[in-house]
mmCIF file of C-alpha atoms in Angstrom:
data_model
loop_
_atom_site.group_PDB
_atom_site.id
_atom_site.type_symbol
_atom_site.label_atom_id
_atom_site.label_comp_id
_atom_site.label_asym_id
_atom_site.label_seq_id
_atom_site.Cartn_x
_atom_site.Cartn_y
_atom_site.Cartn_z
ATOM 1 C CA UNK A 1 -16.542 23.049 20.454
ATOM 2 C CA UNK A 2 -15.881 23.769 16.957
ATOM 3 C CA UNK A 3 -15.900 20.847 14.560
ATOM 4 C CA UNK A 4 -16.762 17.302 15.292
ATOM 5 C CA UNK A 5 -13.964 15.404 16.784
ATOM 6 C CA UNK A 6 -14.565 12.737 13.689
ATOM 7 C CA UNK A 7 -17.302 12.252 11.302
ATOM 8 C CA UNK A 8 -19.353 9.064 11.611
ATOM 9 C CA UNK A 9 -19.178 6.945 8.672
ATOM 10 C CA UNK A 10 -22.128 4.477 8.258
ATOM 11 C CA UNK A 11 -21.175 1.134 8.244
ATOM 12 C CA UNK A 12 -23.115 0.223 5.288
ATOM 13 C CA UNK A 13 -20.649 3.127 3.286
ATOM 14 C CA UNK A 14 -17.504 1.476 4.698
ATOM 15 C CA UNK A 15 -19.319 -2.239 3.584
ATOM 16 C CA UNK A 16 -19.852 -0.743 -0.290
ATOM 17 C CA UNK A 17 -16.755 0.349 -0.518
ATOM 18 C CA UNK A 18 -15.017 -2.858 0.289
ATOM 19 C CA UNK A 19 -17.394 -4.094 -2.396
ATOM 20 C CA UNK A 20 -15.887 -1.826 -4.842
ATOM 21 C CA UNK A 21 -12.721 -2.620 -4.113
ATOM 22 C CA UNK A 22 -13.553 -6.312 -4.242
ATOM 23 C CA UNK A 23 -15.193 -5.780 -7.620
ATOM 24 C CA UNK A 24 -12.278 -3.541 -8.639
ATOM 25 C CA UNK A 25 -9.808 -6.547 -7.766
ATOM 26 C CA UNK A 26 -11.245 -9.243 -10.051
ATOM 27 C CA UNK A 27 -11.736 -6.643 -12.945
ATOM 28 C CA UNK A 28 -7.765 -5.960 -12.636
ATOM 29 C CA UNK A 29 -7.557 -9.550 -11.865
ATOM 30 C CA UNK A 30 -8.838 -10.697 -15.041
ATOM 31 C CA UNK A 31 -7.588 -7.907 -17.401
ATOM 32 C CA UNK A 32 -3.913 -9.402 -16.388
ATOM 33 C CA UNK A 33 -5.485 -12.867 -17.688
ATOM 34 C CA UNK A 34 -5.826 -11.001 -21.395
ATOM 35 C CA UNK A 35 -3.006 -9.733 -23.609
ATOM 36 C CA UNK A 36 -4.371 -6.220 -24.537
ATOM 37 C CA UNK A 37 -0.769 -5.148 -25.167
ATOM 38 C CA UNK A 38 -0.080 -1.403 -23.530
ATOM 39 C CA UNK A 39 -3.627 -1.250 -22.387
ATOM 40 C CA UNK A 40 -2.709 -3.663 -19.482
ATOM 41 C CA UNK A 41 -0.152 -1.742 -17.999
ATOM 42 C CA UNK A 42 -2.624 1.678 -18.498
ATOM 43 C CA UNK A 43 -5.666 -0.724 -16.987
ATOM 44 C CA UNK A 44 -3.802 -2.317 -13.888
ATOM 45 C CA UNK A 45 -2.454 1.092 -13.167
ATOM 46 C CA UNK A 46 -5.936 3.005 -13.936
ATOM 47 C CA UNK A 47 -7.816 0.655 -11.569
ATOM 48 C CA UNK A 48 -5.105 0.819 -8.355
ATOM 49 C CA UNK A 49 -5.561 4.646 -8.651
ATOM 50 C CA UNK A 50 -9.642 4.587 -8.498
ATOM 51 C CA UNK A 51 -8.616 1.461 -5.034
ATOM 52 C CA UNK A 52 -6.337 3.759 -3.760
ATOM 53 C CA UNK A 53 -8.681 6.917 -4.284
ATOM 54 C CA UNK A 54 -11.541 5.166 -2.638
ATOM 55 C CA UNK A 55 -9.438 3.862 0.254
ATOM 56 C CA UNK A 56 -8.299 7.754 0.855
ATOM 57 C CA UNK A 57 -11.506 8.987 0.679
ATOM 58 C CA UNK A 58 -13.875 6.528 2.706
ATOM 59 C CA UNK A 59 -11.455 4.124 4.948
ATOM 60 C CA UNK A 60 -8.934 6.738 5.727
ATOM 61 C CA UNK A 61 -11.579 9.635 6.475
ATOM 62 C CA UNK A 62 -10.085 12.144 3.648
ATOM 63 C CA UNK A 63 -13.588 12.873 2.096
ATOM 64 C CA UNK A 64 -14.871 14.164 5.836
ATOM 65 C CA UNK A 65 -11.538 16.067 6.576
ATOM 66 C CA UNK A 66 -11.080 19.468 7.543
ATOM 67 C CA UNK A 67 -9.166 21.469 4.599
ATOM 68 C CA UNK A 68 -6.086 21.445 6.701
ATOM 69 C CA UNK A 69 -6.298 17.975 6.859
ATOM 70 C CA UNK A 70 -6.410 17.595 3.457
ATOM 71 C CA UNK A 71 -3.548 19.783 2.636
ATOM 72 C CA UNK A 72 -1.268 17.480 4.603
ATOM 73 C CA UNK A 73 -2.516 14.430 2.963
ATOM 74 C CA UNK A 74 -2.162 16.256 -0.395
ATOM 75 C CA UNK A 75 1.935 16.954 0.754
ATOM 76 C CA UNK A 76 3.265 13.718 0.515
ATOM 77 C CA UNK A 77 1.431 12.665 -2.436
ATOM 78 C CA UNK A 78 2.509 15.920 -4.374
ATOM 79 C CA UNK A 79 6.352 15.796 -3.248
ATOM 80 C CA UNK A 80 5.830 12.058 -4.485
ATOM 81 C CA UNK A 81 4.917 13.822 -8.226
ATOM 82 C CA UNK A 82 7.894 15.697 -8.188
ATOM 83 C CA UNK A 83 9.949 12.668 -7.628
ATOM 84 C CA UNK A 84 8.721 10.979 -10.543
ATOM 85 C CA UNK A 85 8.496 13.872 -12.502
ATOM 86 C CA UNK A 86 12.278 15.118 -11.988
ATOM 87 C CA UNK A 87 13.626 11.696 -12.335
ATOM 88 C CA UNK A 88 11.096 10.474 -15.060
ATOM 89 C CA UNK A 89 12.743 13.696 -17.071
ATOM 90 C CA UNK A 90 15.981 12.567 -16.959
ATOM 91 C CA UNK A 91 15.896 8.343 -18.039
ATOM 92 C CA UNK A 92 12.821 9.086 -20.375
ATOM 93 C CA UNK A 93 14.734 11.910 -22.202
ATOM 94 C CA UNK A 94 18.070 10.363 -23.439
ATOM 95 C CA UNK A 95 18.654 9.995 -26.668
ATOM 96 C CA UNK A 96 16.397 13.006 -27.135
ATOM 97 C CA UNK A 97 18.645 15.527 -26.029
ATOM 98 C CA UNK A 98 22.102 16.216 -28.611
ATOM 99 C CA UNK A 99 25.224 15.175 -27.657
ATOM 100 C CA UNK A 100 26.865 12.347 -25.359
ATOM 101 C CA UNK A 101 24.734 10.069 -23.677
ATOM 102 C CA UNK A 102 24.304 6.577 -22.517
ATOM 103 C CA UNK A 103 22.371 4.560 -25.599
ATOM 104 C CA UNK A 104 22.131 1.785 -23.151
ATOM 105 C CA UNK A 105 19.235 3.982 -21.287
ATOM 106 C CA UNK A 106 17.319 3.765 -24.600
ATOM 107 C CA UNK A 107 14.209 2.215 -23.993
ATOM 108 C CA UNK A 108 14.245 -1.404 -25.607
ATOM 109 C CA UNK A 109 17.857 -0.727 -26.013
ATOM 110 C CA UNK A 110 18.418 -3.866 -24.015
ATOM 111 C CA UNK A 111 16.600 -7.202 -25.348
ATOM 112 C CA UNK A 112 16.261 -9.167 -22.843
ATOM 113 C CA UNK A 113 19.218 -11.719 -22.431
ATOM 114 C CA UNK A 114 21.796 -9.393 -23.386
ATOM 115 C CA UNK A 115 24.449 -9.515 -21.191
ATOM 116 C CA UNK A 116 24.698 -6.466 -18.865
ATOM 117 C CA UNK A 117 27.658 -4.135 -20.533
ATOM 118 C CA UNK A 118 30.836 -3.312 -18.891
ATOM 119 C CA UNK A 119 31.225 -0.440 -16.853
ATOM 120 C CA UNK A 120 33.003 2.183 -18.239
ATOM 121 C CA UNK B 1 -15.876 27.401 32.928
ATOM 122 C CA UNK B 2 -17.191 23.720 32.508
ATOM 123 C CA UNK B 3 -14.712 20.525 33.323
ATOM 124 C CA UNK B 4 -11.885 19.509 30.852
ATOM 125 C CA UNK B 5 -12.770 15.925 29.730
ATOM 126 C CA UNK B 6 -10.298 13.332 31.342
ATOM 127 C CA UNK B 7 -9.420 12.485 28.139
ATOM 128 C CA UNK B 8 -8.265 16.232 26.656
ATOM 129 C CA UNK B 9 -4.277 17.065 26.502
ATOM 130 C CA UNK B 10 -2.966 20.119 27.988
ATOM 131 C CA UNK B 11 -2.529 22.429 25.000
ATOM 132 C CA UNK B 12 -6.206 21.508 23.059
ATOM 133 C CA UNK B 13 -9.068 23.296 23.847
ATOM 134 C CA UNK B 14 -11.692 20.462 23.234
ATOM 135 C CA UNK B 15 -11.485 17.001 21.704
ATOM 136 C CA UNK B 16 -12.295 18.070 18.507
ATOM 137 C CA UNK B 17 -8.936 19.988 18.342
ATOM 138 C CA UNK B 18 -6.816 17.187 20.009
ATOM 139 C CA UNK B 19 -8.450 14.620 17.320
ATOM 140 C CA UNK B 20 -7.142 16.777 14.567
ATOM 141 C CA UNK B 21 -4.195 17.296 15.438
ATOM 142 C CA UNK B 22 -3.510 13.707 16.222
ATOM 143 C CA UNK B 23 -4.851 13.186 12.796
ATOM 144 C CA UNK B 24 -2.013 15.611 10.979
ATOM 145 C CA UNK B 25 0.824 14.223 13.050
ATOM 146 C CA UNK B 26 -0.455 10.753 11.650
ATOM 147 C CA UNK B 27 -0.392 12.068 8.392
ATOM 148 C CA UNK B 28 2.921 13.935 8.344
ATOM 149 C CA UNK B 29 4.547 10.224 9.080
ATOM 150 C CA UNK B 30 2.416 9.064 6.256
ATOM 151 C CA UNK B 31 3.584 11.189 4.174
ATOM 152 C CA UNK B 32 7.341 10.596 4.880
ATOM 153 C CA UNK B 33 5.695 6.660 4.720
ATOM 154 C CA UNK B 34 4.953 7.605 0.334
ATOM 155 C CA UNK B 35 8.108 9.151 -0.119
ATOM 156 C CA UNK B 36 10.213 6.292 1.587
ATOM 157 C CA UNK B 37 8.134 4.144 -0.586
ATOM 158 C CA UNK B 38 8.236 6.402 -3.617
ATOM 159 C CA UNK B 39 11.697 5.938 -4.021
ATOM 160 C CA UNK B 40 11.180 2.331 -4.323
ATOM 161 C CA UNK B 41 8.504 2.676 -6.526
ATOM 162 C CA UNK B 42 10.904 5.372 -8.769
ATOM 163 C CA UNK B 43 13.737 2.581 -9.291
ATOM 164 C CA UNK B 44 10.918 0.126 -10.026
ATOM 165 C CA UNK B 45 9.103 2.339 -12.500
ATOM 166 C CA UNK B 46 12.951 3.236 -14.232
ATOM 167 C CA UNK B 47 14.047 -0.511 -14.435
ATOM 168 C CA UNK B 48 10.527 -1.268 -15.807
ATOM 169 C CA UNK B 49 11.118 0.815 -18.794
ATOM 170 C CA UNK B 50 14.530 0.561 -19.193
ATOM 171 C CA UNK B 51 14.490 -3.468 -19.283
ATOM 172 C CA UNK B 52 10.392 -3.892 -19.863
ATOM 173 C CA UNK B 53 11.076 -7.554 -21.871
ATOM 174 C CA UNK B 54 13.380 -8.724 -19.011
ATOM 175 C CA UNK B 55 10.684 -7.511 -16.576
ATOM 176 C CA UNK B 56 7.982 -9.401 -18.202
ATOM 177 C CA UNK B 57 9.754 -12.613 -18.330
ATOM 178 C CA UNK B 58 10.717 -12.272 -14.805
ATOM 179 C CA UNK B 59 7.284 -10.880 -13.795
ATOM 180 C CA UNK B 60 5.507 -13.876 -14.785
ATOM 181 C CA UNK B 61 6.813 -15.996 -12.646
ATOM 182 C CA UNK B 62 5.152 -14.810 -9.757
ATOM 183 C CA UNK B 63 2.272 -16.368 -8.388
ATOM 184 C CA UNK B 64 -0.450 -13.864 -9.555
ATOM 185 C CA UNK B 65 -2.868 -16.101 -6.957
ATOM 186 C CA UNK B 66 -1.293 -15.730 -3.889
ATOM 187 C CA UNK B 67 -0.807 -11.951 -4.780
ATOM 188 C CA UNK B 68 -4.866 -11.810 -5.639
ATOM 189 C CA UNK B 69 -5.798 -13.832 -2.322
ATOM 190 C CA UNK B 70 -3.909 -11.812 -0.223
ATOM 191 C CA UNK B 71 -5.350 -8.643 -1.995
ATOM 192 C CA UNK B 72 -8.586 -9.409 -0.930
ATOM 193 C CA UNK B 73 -7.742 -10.414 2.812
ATOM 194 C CA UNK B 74 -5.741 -7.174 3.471
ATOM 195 C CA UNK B 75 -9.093 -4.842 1.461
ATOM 196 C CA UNK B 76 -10.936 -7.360 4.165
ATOM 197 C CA UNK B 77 -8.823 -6.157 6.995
ATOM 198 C CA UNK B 78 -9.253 -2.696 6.043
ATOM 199 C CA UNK B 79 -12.961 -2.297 6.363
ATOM 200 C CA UNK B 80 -12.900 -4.943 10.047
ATOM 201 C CA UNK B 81 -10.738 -1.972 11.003
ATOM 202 C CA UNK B 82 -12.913 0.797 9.343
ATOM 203 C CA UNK B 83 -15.919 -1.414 11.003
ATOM 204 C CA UNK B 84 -13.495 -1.010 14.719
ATOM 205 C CA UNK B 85 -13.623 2.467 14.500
ATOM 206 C CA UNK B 86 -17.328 2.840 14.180
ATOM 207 C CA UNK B 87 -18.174 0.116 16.660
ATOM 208 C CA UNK B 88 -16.256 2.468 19.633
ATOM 209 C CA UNK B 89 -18.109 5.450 18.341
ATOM 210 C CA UNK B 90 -21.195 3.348 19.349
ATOM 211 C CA UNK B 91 -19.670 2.671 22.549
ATOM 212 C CA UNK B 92 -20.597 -1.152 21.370
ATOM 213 C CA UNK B 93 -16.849 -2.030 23.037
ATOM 214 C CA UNK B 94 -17.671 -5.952 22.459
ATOM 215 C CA UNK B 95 -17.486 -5.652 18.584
ATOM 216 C CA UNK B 96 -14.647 -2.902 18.974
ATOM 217 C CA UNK B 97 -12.831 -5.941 20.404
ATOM 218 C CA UNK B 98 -13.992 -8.024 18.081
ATOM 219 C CA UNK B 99 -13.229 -6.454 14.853
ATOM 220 C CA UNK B 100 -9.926 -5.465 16.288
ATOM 221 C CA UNK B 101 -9.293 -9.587 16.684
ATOM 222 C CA UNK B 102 -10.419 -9.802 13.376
ATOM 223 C CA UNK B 103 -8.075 -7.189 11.723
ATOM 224 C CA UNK B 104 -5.342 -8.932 13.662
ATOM 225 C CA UNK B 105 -6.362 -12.223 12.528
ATOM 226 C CA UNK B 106 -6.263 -11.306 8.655
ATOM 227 C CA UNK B 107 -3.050 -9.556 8.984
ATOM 228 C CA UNK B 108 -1.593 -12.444 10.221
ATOM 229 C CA UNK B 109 -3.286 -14.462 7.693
ATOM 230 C CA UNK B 110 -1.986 -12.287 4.734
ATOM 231 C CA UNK B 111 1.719 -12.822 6.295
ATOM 232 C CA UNK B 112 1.269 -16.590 6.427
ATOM 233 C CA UNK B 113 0.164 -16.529 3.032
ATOM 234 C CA UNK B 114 2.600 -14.162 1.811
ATOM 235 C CA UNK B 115 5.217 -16.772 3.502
ATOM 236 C CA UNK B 116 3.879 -19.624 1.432
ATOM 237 C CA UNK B 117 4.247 -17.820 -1.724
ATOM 238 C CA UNK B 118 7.945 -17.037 -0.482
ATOM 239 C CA UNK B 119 8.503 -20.186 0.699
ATOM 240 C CA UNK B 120 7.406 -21.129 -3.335
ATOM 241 C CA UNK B 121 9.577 -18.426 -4.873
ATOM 242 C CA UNK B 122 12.640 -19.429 -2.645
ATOM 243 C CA UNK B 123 12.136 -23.483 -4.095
ATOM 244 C CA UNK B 124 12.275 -21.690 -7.457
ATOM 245 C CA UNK B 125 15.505 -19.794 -6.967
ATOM 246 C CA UNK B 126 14.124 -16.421 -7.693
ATOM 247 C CA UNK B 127 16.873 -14.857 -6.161
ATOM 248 C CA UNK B 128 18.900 -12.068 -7.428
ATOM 249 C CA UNK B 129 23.067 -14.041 -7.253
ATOM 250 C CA UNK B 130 25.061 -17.464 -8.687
ATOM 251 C CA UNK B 131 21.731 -19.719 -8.691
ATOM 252 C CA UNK B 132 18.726 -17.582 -10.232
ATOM 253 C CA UNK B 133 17.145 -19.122 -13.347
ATOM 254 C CA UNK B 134 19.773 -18.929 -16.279
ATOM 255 C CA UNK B 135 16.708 -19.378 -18.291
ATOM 256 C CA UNK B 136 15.665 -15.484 -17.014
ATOM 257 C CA UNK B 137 17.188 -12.817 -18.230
ATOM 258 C CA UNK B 138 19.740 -11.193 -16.425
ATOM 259 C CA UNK B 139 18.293 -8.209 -15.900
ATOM 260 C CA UNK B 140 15.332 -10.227 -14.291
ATOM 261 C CA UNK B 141 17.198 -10.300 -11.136
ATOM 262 C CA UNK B 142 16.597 -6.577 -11.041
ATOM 263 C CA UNK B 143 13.099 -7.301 -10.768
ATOM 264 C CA UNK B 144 13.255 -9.855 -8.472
ATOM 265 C CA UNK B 145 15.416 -8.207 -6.458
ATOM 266 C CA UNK B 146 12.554 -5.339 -6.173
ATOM 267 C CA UNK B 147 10.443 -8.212 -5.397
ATOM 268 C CA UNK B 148 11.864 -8.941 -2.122
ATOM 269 C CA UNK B 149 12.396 -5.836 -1.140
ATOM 270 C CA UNK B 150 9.403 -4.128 -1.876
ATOM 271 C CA UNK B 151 6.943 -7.335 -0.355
ATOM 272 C CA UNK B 152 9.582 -7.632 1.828
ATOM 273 C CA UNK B 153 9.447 -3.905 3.395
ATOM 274 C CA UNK B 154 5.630 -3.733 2.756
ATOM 275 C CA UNK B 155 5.477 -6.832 5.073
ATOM 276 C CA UNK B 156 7.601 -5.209 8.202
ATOM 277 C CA UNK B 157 5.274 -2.603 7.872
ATOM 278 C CA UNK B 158 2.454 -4.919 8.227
ATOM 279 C CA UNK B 159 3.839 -6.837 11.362
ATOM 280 C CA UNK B 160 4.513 -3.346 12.845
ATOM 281 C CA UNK B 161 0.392 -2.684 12.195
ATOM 282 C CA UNK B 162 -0.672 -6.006 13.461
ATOM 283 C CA UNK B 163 1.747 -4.962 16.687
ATOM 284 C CA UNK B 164 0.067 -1.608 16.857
ATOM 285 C CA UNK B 165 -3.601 -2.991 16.301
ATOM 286 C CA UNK B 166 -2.636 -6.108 19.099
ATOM 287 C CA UNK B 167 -2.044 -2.989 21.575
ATOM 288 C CA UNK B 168 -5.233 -1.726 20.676
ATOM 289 C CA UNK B 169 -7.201 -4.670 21.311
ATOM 290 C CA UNK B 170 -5.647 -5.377 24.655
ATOM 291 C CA UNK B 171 -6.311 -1.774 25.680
ATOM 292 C CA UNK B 172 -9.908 -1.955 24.371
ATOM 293 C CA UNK B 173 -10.634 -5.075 26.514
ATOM 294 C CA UNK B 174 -9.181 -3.256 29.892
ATOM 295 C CA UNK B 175 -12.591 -0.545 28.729
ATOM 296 C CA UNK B 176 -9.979 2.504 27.586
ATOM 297 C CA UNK B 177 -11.793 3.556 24.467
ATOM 298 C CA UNK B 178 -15.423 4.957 24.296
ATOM 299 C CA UNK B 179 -17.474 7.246 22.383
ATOM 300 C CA UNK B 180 -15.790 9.998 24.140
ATOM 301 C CA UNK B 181 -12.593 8.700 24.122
ATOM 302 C CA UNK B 182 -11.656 7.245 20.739
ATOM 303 C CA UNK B 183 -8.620 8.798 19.076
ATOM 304 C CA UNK B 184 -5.763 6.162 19.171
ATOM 305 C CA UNK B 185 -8.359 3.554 16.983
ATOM 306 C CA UNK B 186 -8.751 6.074 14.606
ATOM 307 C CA UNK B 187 -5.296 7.233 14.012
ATOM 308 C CA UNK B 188 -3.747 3.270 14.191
ATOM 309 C CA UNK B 189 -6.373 2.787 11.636
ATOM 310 C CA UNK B 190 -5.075 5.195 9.312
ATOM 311 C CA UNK B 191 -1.665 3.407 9.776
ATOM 312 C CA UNK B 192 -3.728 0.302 8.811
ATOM 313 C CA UNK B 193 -5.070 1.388 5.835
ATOM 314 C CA UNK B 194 -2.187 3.149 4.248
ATOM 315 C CA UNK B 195 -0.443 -0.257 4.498
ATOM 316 C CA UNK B 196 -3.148 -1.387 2.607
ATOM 317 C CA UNK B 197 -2.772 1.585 0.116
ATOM 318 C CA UNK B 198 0.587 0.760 -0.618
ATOM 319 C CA UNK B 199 -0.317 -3.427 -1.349
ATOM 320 C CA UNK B 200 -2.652 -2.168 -3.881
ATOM 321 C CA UNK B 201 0.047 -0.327 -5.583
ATOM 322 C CA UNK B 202 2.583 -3.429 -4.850
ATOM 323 C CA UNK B 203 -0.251 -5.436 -6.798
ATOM 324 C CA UNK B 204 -0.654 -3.635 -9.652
ATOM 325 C CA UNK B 205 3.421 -3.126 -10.078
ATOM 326 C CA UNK B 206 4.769 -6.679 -9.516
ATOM 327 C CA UNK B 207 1.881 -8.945 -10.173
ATOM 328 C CA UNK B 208 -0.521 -7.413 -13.130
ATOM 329 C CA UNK B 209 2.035 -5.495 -15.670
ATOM 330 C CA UNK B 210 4.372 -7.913 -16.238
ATOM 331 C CA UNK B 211 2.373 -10.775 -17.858
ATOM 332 C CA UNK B 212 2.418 -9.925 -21.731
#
């Protein structure tokens, strides 16, 4: 017998965390009430990364997981960066880059209830 | 050479083995789980800043309460199943049934509420086609569109959980779980809470950034 077949959490860990996540839920909750402009998109995002962080780590086991473990939970997420990252490059970029492109990518290009253009 | 547990596969050496690799085989689906996802969230994340003022004046129309209610039942569910897991460990099988009832119960809760805010939605005609608000933008059926599809895919997966957990439960009452035999509450866990995962995401996307 090597390793543990699976740590034992304490319940009173698993009970703080869904606490925190509670708390973490009214605080996004209520930001969404204010206008703070930009900073509400940054917040709401901010605060589902520390839920989903603390739902890895203590509900899903990742903070008592072997290393090999962790590499395959680290996989999906990663591939999941690229994604963005490749296709974020592309629609964020045009109008940046010289020659023809699609203005109607431009970001606030198209106010709302302007009528989608025709295809070309 | 001491006596394989009844509970120990063929190809493991001890329990400890099995476990982990039961626990990587979960994850390798859950990992092809963010990436089916991801692509959702990609086309959501492109339309959001390509049409952002169209997306806010669709976005508030949703009903930020059912979306916060159902937040909190589903984080609720989460630790009742994080509290299952520890309760077999124990060998205390009476609350291992019990919080497995109660993980079933909330899921099923969160999909009648998430009905009722349908149900709303529907009366309003947020629906992507001839009869969606002309007041909206028209790009607003892009959002909406995501709508359904995203709570709509999130919610299959949570049926398929409250199937998996159901099975569970009904095994755990015919005494096939103990402290020394525990994997398959663990790993549907994991399913559990990665469906949870994904809400919070769902929450932050179609109910919090497109008020203002």
């Amino acid at each position: 017998m090597t390793a543990l077949p699976a740590p034992l959490v304490r319940p009173r860990v698993y009970v703080l965390v869904w606490l925190a996540l509670l708390l973490l839920l009214a605080l996004n909750w209520g930001l969404a009430q204010l206008n703070l402009g930009p900073s509400n998109l940054i917040a709401a995002l901010a605060i589902a990364f520390v839920q989903m962080m603390l739902a890895l780590l203590f509900f899903m086991h990742v903070r008592y997981s072997t290393s090999l473990t962790r590499v395959f939970v680290a996989a999906g997420f990663i591939w999941l960066l690229v994604l963005f990252d490749l296709t974020l490059s592309d629609y964020l970029t045009r109008g940046s880059v010289a020659g023809r492109y699609d203005k109607s990518w431009e970001h606030g290009a198209w106010p709302a209830n302007q009528s989608v253009p025709p295809a070309r | 050479m001491a006596k394989r547990p009844a509970h120990l596969a063929v190809p493991y050496d001890d329990l400890g083995q099995q476990m982990e690799a039961a626990t990587l085989g979960m994850w390798t689906f859950l990992a092809t789980e963010v990436l089916f996802f991801g692509g959702l969230f990609t086309a959501f994340i492109v339309y959001r800043y390509a049409y952002a003022e169209a997306f806010v004046q669709a976005g508030r129309r949703t009903l930020i309460l059912y979306g916060t209610i159902n937040t909190a039942v589903l984080l609720t569910s989460s630790l009742t199943m994080s509290l299952a897991g520890y309760a077999v460990r124990k060998d205390d099988l009476k609350w291992l049934l019990r919080f497995l009832l109660a993980t079933v119960f909330l899921g099923t809760c969160f999909l009648g509420i998430k009905g009722l805010e349908y149900y709303h939605d529907w009366q309003e005609h947020l629906i992507p086609g001839r009869h969606f608000p002309s007041a909206l933008p028209v790009q607003g059926q892009i959002f909406w569109f995501l709508y359904w599809l995203l709570t709509g895919v999130h919610a299959a997966h949570l049926a398929v959980g409250i199937g998996l957990v159901v099975v569970i439960a009904w095994m755990a009452a015919h005494r096939r779980y103990s402290s020394s035999y525990y994997s398959p509450v663990q790993i549907s866990g994991l399913y559990w809470h990665f469906v949870d995962l994904l809400w919070l995401w769902l929450y932050a996307l179609i109910y919090l950034i497109n008020r203002h």
